[in-house]
Amino acid sequence: MPELPEVEVVRRGLDDHLVGRGVTAMEVLHPRAARRHVAGEADLIGQITGADVESAQRRGKFLWLPLARGGVSADTAIVVHLGMSGQMLVGPGDDRHLRIRADLSDGAVLRFVDQRTFGGWAVDPLVEVDGTLVPEAVAHIARDPLDPLFDRDAVIARMKRKDTEIKRVLLDQTVISGVGNIYADEALWLSGVHGRRRASALSKPALGRLIDDATSVMRSALDQGGTSFDALYVNINGQSGYFARSLNAYGRDGEPCRRCGTIMQRESFMNRGSHFCPSCQTVPRR
């Protein structure tokens, strides 16, 4: 599933290609792509058709497009759920998995392609949270480390109060958003912390370093266009990211640690895999 860097790459592309354009026509080609819009497919089409895209916004892994009509904000936004394989593409391409098509006022076409059909679009009202307008569905999501208003000290204090595994805390989007399984493993490796360590047992300086390492690795991934393991994650032009070549932990089980040479390991965690170095990241006693 795309994490912060991948979603930010898509957001930047949409910001360049959509802002100020109107949606002149729209078609939903698979019912699952509209299932999150409670009022139904026809209402989704009606709320988007004829509206202009004001901007492309993101918080953590959540992406939305605020709408306007007649130059006045509609106080609503298209919330884009990328799921595991959702792609927002501008221009021509392979339409075998096309789920939503939107014709734009400049003649371009916005296409939502989703092979696994876990993603989709919905229109949500915008609500104010801590001085920022966000879709109602995103109101509970914490700020991410790339947000200018991210409060590092407050997040450290909140993490310190969590008496659970630190990796579980990193993945909790209500504590710190944007970090998924890939970048959690990368940040933990950089900090030399095993994911099963209790957050409450880590010092505040250690938690701060972990946040800084998560921020650093996500910025590096963003610079390289995100992490692509297959053709399912691409930017709006259909191009893959290259950060997978720079991963130090995720997916490297059975390979030597780039820091100490010990063979990397993988263990099951929250129905997914955790990758770590048993020497650099000491396994905590149970």
mmCIF file with all atom_site columns, C-alpha atoms in Angstrom, residues 130-247:
data_model
loop_
_atom_site.group_PDB
_atom_site.id
_atom_site.type_symbol
_atom_site.label_atom_id
_atom_site.label_alt_id
_atom_site.label_comp_id
_atom_site.label_asym_id
_atom_site.label_entity_id
_atom_site.label_seq_id
_atom_site.pdbx_PDB_ins_code
_atom_site.Cartn_x
_atom_site.Cartn_y
_atom_site.Cartn_z
_atom_site.occupancy
_atom_site.B_iso_or_equiv
_atom_site.pdbx_formal_charge
_atom_site.auth_seq_id
_atom_site.auth_comp_id
_atom_site.auth_asym_id
_atom_site.auth_atom_id
_atom_site.pdbx_PDB_model_num
ATOM 1   C CA . ASP A 1 130 ? -6.566  22.468 14.528  1.00 0.00 ? 130 ASP A CA 1
ATOM 2   C CA . GLY A 1 131 ? -6.976  25.374 12.133  1.00 0.00 ? 131 GLY A CA 1
ATOM 3   C CA . THR A 1 132 ? -6.747  23.248 8.972   1.00 0.00 ? 132 THR A CA 1
ATOM 4   C CA . LEU A 1 133 ? -9.568  22.173 6.642   1.00 0.00 ? 133 LEU A CA 1
ATOM 5   C CA . VAL A 1 134 ? -9.563  18.429 6.051   1.00 0.00 ? 134 VAL A CA 1
ATOM 6   C CA . PRO A 1 135 ? -12.186 15.978 4.782   1.00 0.00 ? 135 PRO A CA 1
ATOM 7   C CA . GLU A 1 136 ? -14.419 14.564 7.484   1.00 0.00 ? 136 GLU A CA 1
ATOM 8   C CA . ALA A 1 137 ? -12.989 11.088 6.839   1.00 0.00 ? 137 ALA A CA 1
ATOM 9   C CA . VAL A 1 138 ? -9.467  12.378 7.575   1.00 0.00 ? 138 VAL A CA 1
ATOM 10  C CA . ALA A 1 139 ? -10.296 14.379 10.725  1.00 0.00 ? 139 ALA A CA 1
ATOM 11  C CA . HIS A 1 140 ? -8.881  11.696 13.057  1.00 0.00 ? 140 HIS A CA 1
ATOM 12  C CA . ILE A 1 141 ? -5.559  11.389 11.207  1.00 0.00 ? 141 ILE A CA 1
ATOM 13  C CA . ALA A 1 142 ? -2.492  12.908 12.889  1.00 0.00 ? 142 ALA A CA 1
ATOM 14  C CA . ARG A 1 143 ? -0.157  15.319 11.117  1.00 0.00 ? 143 ARG A CA 1
ATOM 15  C CA . ASP A 1 144 ? 2.791   13.711 9.357   1.00 0.00 ? 144 ASP A CA 1
ATOM 16  C CA . PRO A 1 145 ? 6.500   14.598 9.790   1.00 0.00 ? 145 PRO A CA 1
ATOM 17  C CA . LEU A 1 146 ? 6.573   16.585 6.528   1.00 0.00 ? 146 LEU A CA 1
ATOM 18  C CA . ASP A 1 147 ? 3.696   18.807 7.645   1.00 0.00 ? 147 ASP A CA 1
ATOM 19  C CA . PRO A 1 148 ? 5.009   22.311 8.539   1.00 0.00 ? 148 PRO A CA 1
ATOM 20  C CA . LEU A 1 149 ? 2.805   22.209 11.674  1.00 0.00 ? 149 LEU A CA 1
ATOM 21  C CA . PHE A 1 150 ? 4.035   18.792 12.833  1.00 0.00 ? 150 PHE A CA 1
ATOM 22  C CA . ASP A 1 151 ? 4.729   19.033 16.586  1.00 0.00 ? 151 ASP A CA 1
ATOM 23  C CA . ARG A 1 152 ? 7.715   16.740 17.180  1.00 0.00 ? 152 ARG A CA 1
ATOM 24  C CA . ASP A 1 153 ? 7.790   17.182 20.959  1.00 0.00 ? 153 ASP A CA 1
ATOM 25  C CA . ALA A 1 154 ? 4.070   16.496 21.325  1.00 0.00 ? 154 ALA A CA 1
ATOM 26  C CA . VAL A 1 155 ? 4.360   13.330 19.236  1.00 0.00 ? 155 VAL A CA 1
ATOM 27  C CA . ILE A 1 156 ? 7.330   12.120 21.293  1.00 0.00 ? 156 ILE A CA 1
ATOM 28  C CA . ALA A 1 157 ? 5.316   12.604 24.475  1.00 0.00 ? 157 ALA A CA 1
ATOM 29  C CA . ARG A 1 158 ? 2.352   10.756 22.980  1.00 0.00 ? 158 ARG A CA 1
ATOM 30  C CA . MET A 1 159 ? 4.535   7.864  21.839  1.00 0.00 ? 159 MET A CA 1
ATOM 31  C CA . LYS A 1 160 ? 6.170   7.661  25.275  1.00 0.00 ? 160 LYS A CA 1
ATOM 32  C CA . ARG A 1 161 ? 2.758   7.063  26.858  1.00 0.00 ? 161 ARG A CA 1
ATOM 33  C CA . LYS A 1 162 ? 2.082   4.046  24.640  1.00 0.00 ? 162 LYS A CA 1
ATOM 34  C CA . ASP A 1 163 ? 2.821   0.756  26.421  1.00 0.00 ? 163 ASP A CA 1
ATOM 35  C CA . THR A 1 164 ? 2.887   -1.292 23.241  1.00 0.00 ? 164 THR A CA 1
ATOM 36  C CA . GLU A 1 165 ? 5.367   -2.301 20.529  1.00 0.00 ? 165 GLU A CA 1
ATOM 37  C CA . ILE A 1 166 ? 7.093   0.699  18.966  1.00 0.00 ? 166 ILE A CA 1
ATOM 38  C CA . LYS A 1 167 ? 6.414   -0.532 15.444  1.00 0.00 ? 167 LYS A CA 1
ATOM 39  C CA . ARG A 1 168 ? 2.704   -0.692 16.241  1.00 0.00 ? 168 ARG A CA 1
ATOM 40  C CA . VAL A 1 169 ? 2.908   2.941  17.389  1.00 0.00 ? 169 VAL A CA 1
ATOM 41  C CA . LEU A 1 170 ? 4.712   3.987  14.188  1.00 0.00 ? 170 LEU A CA 1
ATOM 42  C CA . LEU A 1 171 ? 1.921   2.404  12.154  1.00 0.00 ? 171 LEU A CA 1
ATOM 43  C CA . ASP A 1 172 ? -0.833  4.109  14.174  1.00 0.00 ? 172 ASP A CA 1
ATOM 44  C CA . GLN A 1 173 ? -2.022  6.909  11.886  1.00 0.00 ? 173 GLN A CA 1
ATOM 45  C CA . THR A 1 174 ? -3.680  8.697  14.818  1.00 0.00 ? 174 THR A CA 1
ATOM 46  C CA . VAL A 1 175 ? -0.267  9.151  16.481  1.00 0.00 ? 175 VAL A CA 1
ATOM 47  C CA . ILE A 1 176 ? 1.986   9.911  13.506  1.00 0.00 ? 176 ILE A CA 1
ATOM 48  C CA . SER A 1 177 ? 0.687   9.581  9.965   1.00 0.00 ? 177 SER A CA 1
ATOM 49  C CA . GLY A 1 178 ? 2.312   8.566  6.703   1.00 0.00 ? 178 GLY A CA 1
ATOM 50  C CA . VAL A 1 179 ? 4.484   5.732  8.011   1.00 0.00 ? 179 VAL A CA 1
ATOM 51  C CA . GLY A 1 180 ? 3.590   2.262  6.762   1.00 0.00 ? 180 GLY A CA 1
ATOM 52  C CA . ASN A 1 181 ? 5.316   -1.093 6.970   1.00 0.00 ? 181 ASN A CA 1
ATOM 53  C CA . ILE A 1 182 ? 8.181   -0.270 4.590   1.00 0.00 ? 182 ILE A CA 1
ATOM 54  C CA . TYR A 1 183 ? 9.284   2.985  6.174   1.00 0.00 ? 183 TYR A CA 1
ATOM 55  C CA . ALA A 1 184 ? 8.687   1.725  9.719   1.00 0.00 ? 184 ALA A CA 1
ATOM 56  C CA . ASP A 1 185 ? 11.202  -1.090 9.071   1.00 0.00 ? 185 ASP A CA 1
ATOM 57  C CA . GLU A 1 186 ? 13.632  1.373  7.501   1.00 0.00 ? 186 GLU A CA 1
ATOM 58  C CA . ALA A 1 187 ? 13.381  3.882  10.368  1.00 0.00 ? 187 ALA A CA 1
ATOM 59  C CA . LEU A 1 188 ? 13.760  1.181  13.027  1.00 0.00 ? 188 LEU A CA 1
ATOM 60  C CA . TRP A 1 189 ? 16.859  -0.175 11.271  1.00 0.00 ? 189 TRP A CA 1
ATOM 61  C CA . LEU A 1 190 ? 18.390  3.298  11.050  1.00 0.00 ? 190 LEU A CA 1
ATOM 62  C CA . SER A 1 191 ? 17.732  3.868  14.765  1.00 0.00 ? 191 SER A CA 1
ATOM 63  C CA . GLY A 1 192 ? 18.949  0.400  15.768  1.00 0.00 ? 192 GLY A CA 1
ATOM 64  C CA . VAL A 1 193 ? 15.643  -0.333 17.506  1.00 0.00 ? 193 VAL A CA 1
ATOM 65  C CA . HIS A 1 194 ? 13.739  -3.616 17.264  1.00 0.00 ? 194 HIS A CA 1
ATOM 66  C CA . GLY A 1 195 ? 10.087  -3.156 16.344  1.00 0.00 ? 195 GLY A CA 1
ATOM 67  C CA . ARG A 1 196 ? 8.933   -5.208 19.337  1.00 0.00 ? 196 ARG A CA 1
ATOM 68  C CA . ARG A 1 197 ? 10.541  -2.878 21.885  1.00 0.00 ? 197 ARG A CA 1
ATOM 69  C CA . ARG A 1 198 ? 7.915   -1.170 24.038  1.00 0.00 ? 198 ARG A CA 1
ATOM 70  C CA . ALA A 1 199 ? 7.466   2.476  23.131  1.00 0.00 ? 199 ALA A CA 1
ATOM 71  C CA . SER A 1 200 ? 7.171   3.370  26.812  1.00 0.00 ? 200 SER A CA 1
ATOM 72  C CA . ALA A 1 201 ? 10.573  1.758  27.495  1.00 0.00 ? 201 ALA A CA 1
ATOM 73  C CA . LEU A 1 202 ? 12.374  3.984  24.980  1.00 0.00 ? 202 LEU A CA 1
ATOM 74  C CA . SER A 1 203 ? 13.809  7.291  26.141  1.00 0.00 ? 203 SER A CA 1
ATOM 75  C CA . LYS A 1 204 ? 12.449  10.527 24.730  1.00 0.00 ? 204 LYS A CA 1
ATOM 76  C CA . PRO A 1 205 ? 15.764  11.190 22.888  1.00 0.00 ? 205 PRO A CA 1
ATOM 77  C CA . ALA A 1 206 ? 15.525  7.692  21.334  1.00 0.00 ? 206 ALA A CA 1
ATOM 78  C CA . LEU A 1 207 ? 11.939  8.356  20.243  1.00 0.00 ? 207 LEU A CA 1
ATOM 79  C CA . GLY A 1 208 ? 13.036  11.680 18.785  1.00 0.00 ? 208 GLY A CA 1
ATOM 80  C CA . ARG A 1 209 ? 15.804  9.991  16.790  1.00 0.00 ? 209 ARG A CA 1
ATOM 81  C CA . LEU A 1 210 ? 13.305  7.450  15.523  1.00 0.00 ? 210 LEU A CA 1
ATOM 82  C CA . ILE A 1 211 ? 10.958  10.200 14.311  1.00 0.00 ? 211 ILE A CA 1
ATOM 83  C CA . ASP A 1 212 ? 13.922  11.956 12.688  1.00 0.00 ? 212 ASP A CA 1
ATOM 84  C CA . ASP A 1 213 ? 15.020  8.729  10.988  1.00 0.00 ? 213 ASP A CA 1
ATOM 85  C CA . ALA A 1 214 ? 11.488  8.094  9.706   1.00 0.00 ? 214 ALA A CA 1
ATOM 86  C CA . THR A 1 215 ? 11.412  11.647 8.360   1.00 0.00 ? 215 THR A CA 1
ATOM 87  C CA . SER A 1 216 ? 14.826  11.269 6.733   1.00 0.00 ? 216 SER A CA 1
ATOM 88  C CA . VAL A 1 217 ? 14.034  7.978  5.024   1.00 0.00 ? 217 VAL A CA 1
ATOM 89  C CA . MET A 1 218 ? 10.710  9.281  3.713   1.00 0.00 ? 218 MET A CA 1
ATOM 90  C CA . ARG A 1 219 ? 12.368  12.426 2.346   1.00 0.00 ? 219 ARG A CA 1
ATOM 91  C CA . SER A 1 220 ? 14.979  10.255 0.605   1.00 0.00 ? 220 SER A CA 1
ATOM 92  C CA . ALA A 1 221 ? 12.239  8.062  -0.857  1.00 0.00 ? 221 ALA A CA 1
ATOM 93  C CA . LEU A 1 222 ? 10.367  11.139 -2.048  1.00 0.00 ? 222 LEU A CA 1
ATOM 94  C CA . ASP A 1 223 ? 13.506  12.406 -3.788  1.00 0.00 ? 223 ASP A CA 1
ATOM 95  C CA . GLN A 1 224 ? 13.633  9.107  -5.704  1.00 0.00 ? 224 GLN A CA 1
ATOM 96  C CA . GLY A 1 225 ? 9.968   9.069  -6.660  1.00 0.00 ? 225 GLY A CA 1
ATOM 97  C CA . GLY A 1 226 ? 8.862   6.620  -3.974  1.00 0.00 ? 226 GLY A CA 1
ATOM 98  C CA . THR A 1 227 ? 9.191   2.854  -3.672  1.00 0.00 ? 227 THR A CA 1
ATOM 99  C CA . SER A 1 228 ? 7.986   0.614  -6.505  1.00 0.00 ? 228 SER A CA 1
ATOM 100 C CA . PHE A 1 229 ? 8.171   -3.172 -6.308  1.00 0.00 ? 229 PHE A CA 1
ATOM 101 C CA . ASP A 1 230 ? 5.960   -3.773 -9.345  1.00 0.00 ? 230 ASP A CA 1
ATOM 102 C CA . ALA A 1 231 ? 3.887   -1.839 -11.862 1.00 0.00 ? 231 ALA A CA 1
ATOM 103 C CA . LEU A 1 232 ? 1.094   -1.086 -9.369  1.00 0.00 ? 232 LEU A CA 1
ATOM 104 C CA . TYR A 1 233 ? 2.645   2.050  -7.864  1.00 0.00 ? 233 TYR A CA 1
ATOM 105 C CA . VAL A 1 234 ? 3.399   4.763  -10.421 1.00 0.00 ? 234 VAL A CA 1
ATOM 106 C CA . ASN A 1 235 ? 3.205   8.543  -10.600 1.00 0.00 ? 235 ASN A CA 1
ATOM 107 C CA . ILE A 1 236 ? 0.538   10.305 -12.684 1.00 0.00 ? 236 ILE A CA 1
ATOM 108 C CA . ASN A 1 237 ? 2.622   9.773  -15.828 1.00 0.00 ? 237 ASN A CA 1
ATOM 109 C CA . GLY A 1 238 ? 2.858   6.023  -15.217 1.00 0.00 ? 238 GLY A CA 1
ATOM 110 C CA . GLN A 1 239 ? 6.506   6.106  -14.072 1.00 0.00 ? 239 GLN A CA 1
ATOM 111 C CA . SER A 1 240 ? 7.859   3.971  -11.203 1.00 0.00 ? 240 SER A CA 1
ATOM 112 C CA . GLY A 1 241 ? 9.889   5.175  -8.230  1.00 0.00 ? 241 GLY A CA 1
ATOM 113 C CA . TYR A 1 242 ? 13.394  3.907  -7.521  1.00 0.00 ? 242 TYR A CA 1
ATOM 114 C CA . PHE A 1 243 ? 13.793  3.950  -3.726  1.00 0.00 ? 243 PHE A CA 1
ATOM 115 C CA . ALA A 1 244 ? 13.433  0.139  -3.558  1.00 0.00 ? 244 ALA A CA 1
ATOM 116 C CA . ARG A 1 245 ? 17.067  0.011  -4.656  1.00 0.00 ? 245 ARG A CA 1
ATOM 117 C CA . SER A 1 246 ? 18.072  1.935  -1.501  1.00 0.00 ? 246 SER A CA 1
ATOM 118 C CA . LEU A 1 247 ? 16.169  -0.070 1.123   1.00 0.00 ? 247 LEU A CA 1
#
